[in-house]
Coordinates of C-alpha atoms in Angstrom, one line a residue:
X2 CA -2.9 -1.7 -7.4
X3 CA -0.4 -0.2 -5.4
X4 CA -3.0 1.4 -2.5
X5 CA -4.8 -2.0 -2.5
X6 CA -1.4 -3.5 -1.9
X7 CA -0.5 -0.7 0.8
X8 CA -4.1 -1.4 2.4
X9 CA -3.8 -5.1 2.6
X10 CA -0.1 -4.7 4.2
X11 CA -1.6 -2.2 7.3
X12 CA -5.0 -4.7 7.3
X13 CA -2.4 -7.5 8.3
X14 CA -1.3 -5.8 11.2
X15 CA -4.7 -4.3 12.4
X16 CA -6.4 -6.0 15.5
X17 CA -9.2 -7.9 15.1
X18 CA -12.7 -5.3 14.8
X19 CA -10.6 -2.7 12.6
X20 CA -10.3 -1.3 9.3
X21 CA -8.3 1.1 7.5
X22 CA -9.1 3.7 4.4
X23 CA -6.4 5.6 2.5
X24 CA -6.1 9.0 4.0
X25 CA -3.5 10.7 1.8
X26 CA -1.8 8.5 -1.6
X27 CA 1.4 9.7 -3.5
X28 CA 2.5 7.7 -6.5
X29 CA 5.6 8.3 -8.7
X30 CA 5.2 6.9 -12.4
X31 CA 9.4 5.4 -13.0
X32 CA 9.1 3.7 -16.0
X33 CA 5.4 3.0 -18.7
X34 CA 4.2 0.0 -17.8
X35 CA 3.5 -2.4 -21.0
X36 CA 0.0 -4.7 -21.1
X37 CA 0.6 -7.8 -18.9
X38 CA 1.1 -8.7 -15.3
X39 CA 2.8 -6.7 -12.6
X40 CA 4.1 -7.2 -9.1
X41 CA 3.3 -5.0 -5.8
X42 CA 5.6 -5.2 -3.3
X43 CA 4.1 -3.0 0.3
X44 CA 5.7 -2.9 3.6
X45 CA 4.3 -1.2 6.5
X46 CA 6.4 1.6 7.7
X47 CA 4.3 2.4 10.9
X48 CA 0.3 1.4 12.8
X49 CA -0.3 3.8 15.2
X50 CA -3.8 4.3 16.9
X51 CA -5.5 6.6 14.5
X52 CA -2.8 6.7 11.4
X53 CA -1.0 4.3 9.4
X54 CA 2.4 4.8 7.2
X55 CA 2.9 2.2 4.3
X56 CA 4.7 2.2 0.9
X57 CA 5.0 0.1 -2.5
X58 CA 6.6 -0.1 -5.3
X59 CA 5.0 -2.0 -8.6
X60 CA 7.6 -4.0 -10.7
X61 CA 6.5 -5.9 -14.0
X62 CA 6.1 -9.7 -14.1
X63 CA 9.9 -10.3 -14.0
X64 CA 11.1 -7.8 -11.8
X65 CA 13.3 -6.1 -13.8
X66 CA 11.6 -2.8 -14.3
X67 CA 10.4 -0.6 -11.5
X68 CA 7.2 1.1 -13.0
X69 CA 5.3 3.0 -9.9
X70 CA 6.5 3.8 -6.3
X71 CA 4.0 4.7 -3.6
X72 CA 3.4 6.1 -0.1
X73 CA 0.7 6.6 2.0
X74 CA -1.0 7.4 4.9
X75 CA -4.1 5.4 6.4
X76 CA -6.9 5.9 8.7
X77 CA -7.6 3.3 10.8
X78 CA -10.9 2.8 11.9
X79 CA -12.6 0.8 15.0
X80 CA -15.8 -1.0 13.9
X81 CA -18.6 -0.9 16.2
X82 CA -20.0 -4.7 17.2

């Protein structure tokens, strides 16, 4: 959850014709996470022309409780037409 929440964040700032795949993940478990829903919350620390930086963190339904933290690094990838 938290990499497809760090992917979607760099996707957003990509031009159009590029990708991005997770190059290098780091995740720190805070707190167990009980059955139910959760939250993501990415921000995008840096796009440059080859590599990405993002982060996450993963809360439960009301926020309370921090459960995961996450960085990464992404490749980002030119499609060919």
């Amino acid at each position: 959850m938290l990499d497809l929440a760090m992917a979607m964040g760099v996707l957003s700032q990509l031009k159009p014709g590029c990708t991005c795949a997770t190059t290098s993940l780091t995740v720190n478990m805070q707190s167990a996470g009980q059955e139910g829903r959760f939250i993501a919350v990415a921000g995008v620390d840096r796009v440059g022309r080859q590599i990405a930086f993002a982060h996450a963190k993963l809360y439960d339904a009301e926020r309370s409780r921090l459960i995961a933290s996450a960085t990464s690094s992404l490749a980002v990838i030119r499609l060919r037409p």
